[in-house]
């Protein structure tokens, strides 16, 4: 894997038939869909991938299958966030065995911990990991917002970068300011709407959930941002905003984005829309709204989106 | 197990030598310590038991060992709280195989969910469980405060009671008001200071972390509360308050109670004071303060506490 | 005023005809209603009194009128909580001039402040106040939960007591433990459901919003608690719980208690149900539900409630 | 005042000698300092202006003095945020009498209110206001994050724009998307670091606290953003980041920005560094650090900053 990691790395949703059974054909179609449209890497078992909702056996099976399908066409990152250190290591060893390139670890999320305890957790984890790792900042799920100082300390243990899903753009800028001059440390935003700002101001990439559905849109937005092509950026941003206003707004559940994504992929004939508890598939009425929203998003700009033609 | 569950059910800490290794002699000594002093049940793998920090293999080993040692002297409850439904079921099956009496399940704690999603999660869980279950309300760790209506709906799936660790006494009173007339549904507080109020006003018991160290204190406070003996209650409450003011105040970590408990048990020669990451054993200086605090607590009242003589 | 303050001190709602106009007859009827039923003091311009929503001129007029009507029959406390130090002092000077006995001050609530800044704020305030003061802990409105240490420091400046409306019973017990042996310092709970627990365990009184409507209920609950008459306590507590389950549950607004209270007082013919913005009077349909709830509460126990017969 | 409001509108700090006394020469020097360096408007009595900490008499005196000094050289906006509707109107009437151009109103911040109550509050306020108004979204102080729908409803009552100090850039983009095509509605960010992103993506201006000290820096950043001059933007952004990393980081108080600003202005000989309680002036040691930070910020880039030469 070339460093720093850069570009569009979709947090792959995990196609499921049941809470302990993969949708194999769906997984294959989904991976081909995103790679064909030019994504620069794939992130398995993140929040959108429902990693924490799956049994360890299923997580390992997903890693194995996905790595076989991806077959080194793009780098593979594997989410190992867990409440148990040994559990995280177990998934990391499976990732190593299957040929994944790196792992991604959020702070453990059951016990409330402070910044210093979190640093020490990462230190123990890093020493035991069989693969290089990325830091994952996602306060909405872990209840801790990793400070710049905390990131600095964890970075010393060899972190290859950070995925910041805090939704706090000022924090991302502070990370760029602090670590932007390290050529090997990747600064990746998890908020799709911030992709152009992140790239324009020194970030390296994004992990946009929406790239499961619209990989070409985000790849082109990334390229326009790299080229500082403000006009194209504005055009494509309008479409990202349309995703939020239509597709992501269909359900008012507290974490509905992966529900929307799976419903959209199902409408597109790519994979099943089942989600593992506590998340839930959309109702038929919501699914119809998702189908409508796909049409609206595709018509938002003149840019054709072959990937999203159902 | 007689219903409703009642009395003092310590949330047993898990004696550890390392993050993936049990302290066997410690486990045996601890179980004998609490049973000898009259506790009415034992709760394995709760928050104080560091359940979420342990690998599944270790959780299963703990259940097996503890059930063998307890040998049906008191009912055994097993915490199965997890982010993965299949993971919870895996632990529940192990609990059933080892002869445990019931399981205890908090809502899944990675994805933010609302009250209705939580109800549906419990419905799926309840249908698949091999053992009866208790509801576990612990908003500080799960980010959801189960409403009376939510508890009412989950109760319909056969819940045997609720352990309320919300720290919200008004909520406990609302639970008593709503469910107090069901002779089989146990209302258990997880806040040790509320034990007498809970019993006086219609609750059935408590799951006090401090009962790992001072089982007799809590058993006697429970008995005094049952007997409405206000004078003894006041005397013993002073001692519970002393635990908070000294032992639980040694560390300012965000979740230091199990650290204090393990340090105290180690000072008393019962078990190792190791905690699995992200929690941490106390420093030698803090451990000295714990030793001091044990002395102070034992001298707070004239009531002798044989159990806590180091 | 005898120290410590004790008993039932209703946080008087402020009868209004419009957001800048008092309902004079309503004020007179309301004060007579609560004094006739035996309350031990009256607290003007608290949260239930909508103090912060009123202009300074109206607050001063209310103090003047109320003090005239009360005419030293019971002690008068005046809320001076404000974002402006000079504003608080202005109200305090008016309270002094009208013959009020003490003031009640919450921390300023616009700027986020820490415990130490809050202590220094109270020190400046206390030095400039013309009347003795009570501390007011109401984190739901001020975003700061005054710690025992903070209360200890403010107490040194001469505070006569604390009104704790945190809803955190453990905190109240910690206050009793810390300050219960000072014969002149009053520990008053603002959560009506906690009145018996507070009194049984060493507290001195309560400031129950519901005492605007049901002053006799709370006076009798206070007396039963003083007498440690557990049977009567349980009987009366059932009725307080009925207030929550019916009257306070009619509206789902985030702070609907004063709305319910004014609607009930209006049904009872005591005063207007207008509330100053941002609070709002109930709809006619809600008002009907309040009338129903009054009947239910009065029938919850056999204890006649002359005060609440509409 | 030309619509929409645009450019750099410093939230003027209020030079004070004591909590109820203005620093007149400081006020005059400060206003001249910011106008001389090209700001496009002045916002009195915002959070940085300590509006809520000042008595009404002092707020009115400040408005009168400031309007006389500004003398229509730039538009004047006056903060009327308060907990009391009548209080807000009183300040608004004073603003009108002194010739101010518009008022700025946050939701009332004592009682917790929901989105709909907030809309109705603004409707009552708008009908009674003698001047046009801007909406002020500052959830960190008011505990409510005004939704796009809420803004849409308030806008119908004639709002001239919104100052968004949520720190949530995604929300700002959603506001641009929703209201960007109304030529008379101003979208103003309150987060200084977001100024270039806000302008590049369709916003109209910023209310940067730091413009009290460095008005030219923000004016030039605004102009570079209008011109889409990415190179200059990056150069100047580095300097804004330096303000955060040095000046704003000297104190760890929860709301230290106005403390830093007043300390800096005092070092520069412009005005007194006194703050009204509950805020506090910096210690001499902190003030020295502020002096150091001013030097560092001025040397961050080659751009000379005559305004900040102490």
Coordinates of C-alpha atoms in Angstrom, one line a residue, chain C residues 251-256 259 278-280 286, chain D residues 107-108 111-122 142-147 150 153-154:
Chain C
X251 CA -48.0 18.2 27.6
X252 CA -44.7 16.9 26.1
X253 CA -43.0 20.3 26.1
X254 CA -39.5 20.2 27.5
X255 CA -40.5 22.2 30.5
X256 CA -44.2 21.7 30.9
X259 CA -47.8 25.1 32.1
X278 CA -41.0 31.2 25.5
X279 CA -43.4 29.1 27.6
X280 CA -47.0 28.9 26.5
X286 CA -54.9 20.0 27.2
Chain D
X107 CA -33.4 32.0 21.3
X108 CA -34.2 32.7 25.0
X111 CA -36.0 27.5 29.8
X112 CA -35.4 24.5 27.6
X113 CA -37.6 24.9 24.5
X114 CA -38.1 22.9 21.4
X115 CA -38.0 24.0 17.8
X116 CA -41.7 24.8 17.5
X117 CA -41.7 26.9 20.7
X118 CA -38.7 28.7 19.4
X119 CA -40.4 29.5 16.2
X120 CA -43.4 30.9 18.0
X121 CA -41.1 33.0 20.3
X122 CA -39.5 34.6 17.2
X142 CA -28.7 28.4 24.3
X143 CA -28.9 24.6 24.2
X144 CA -30.9 24.6 21.0
X145 CA -29.6 24.0 17.5
X146 CA -32.0 25.8 15.1
X147 CA -32.9 23.4 12.3
X150 CA -37.0 26.4 12.0
X153 CA -40.2 29.5 9.5
X154 CA -38.5 32.4 11.3

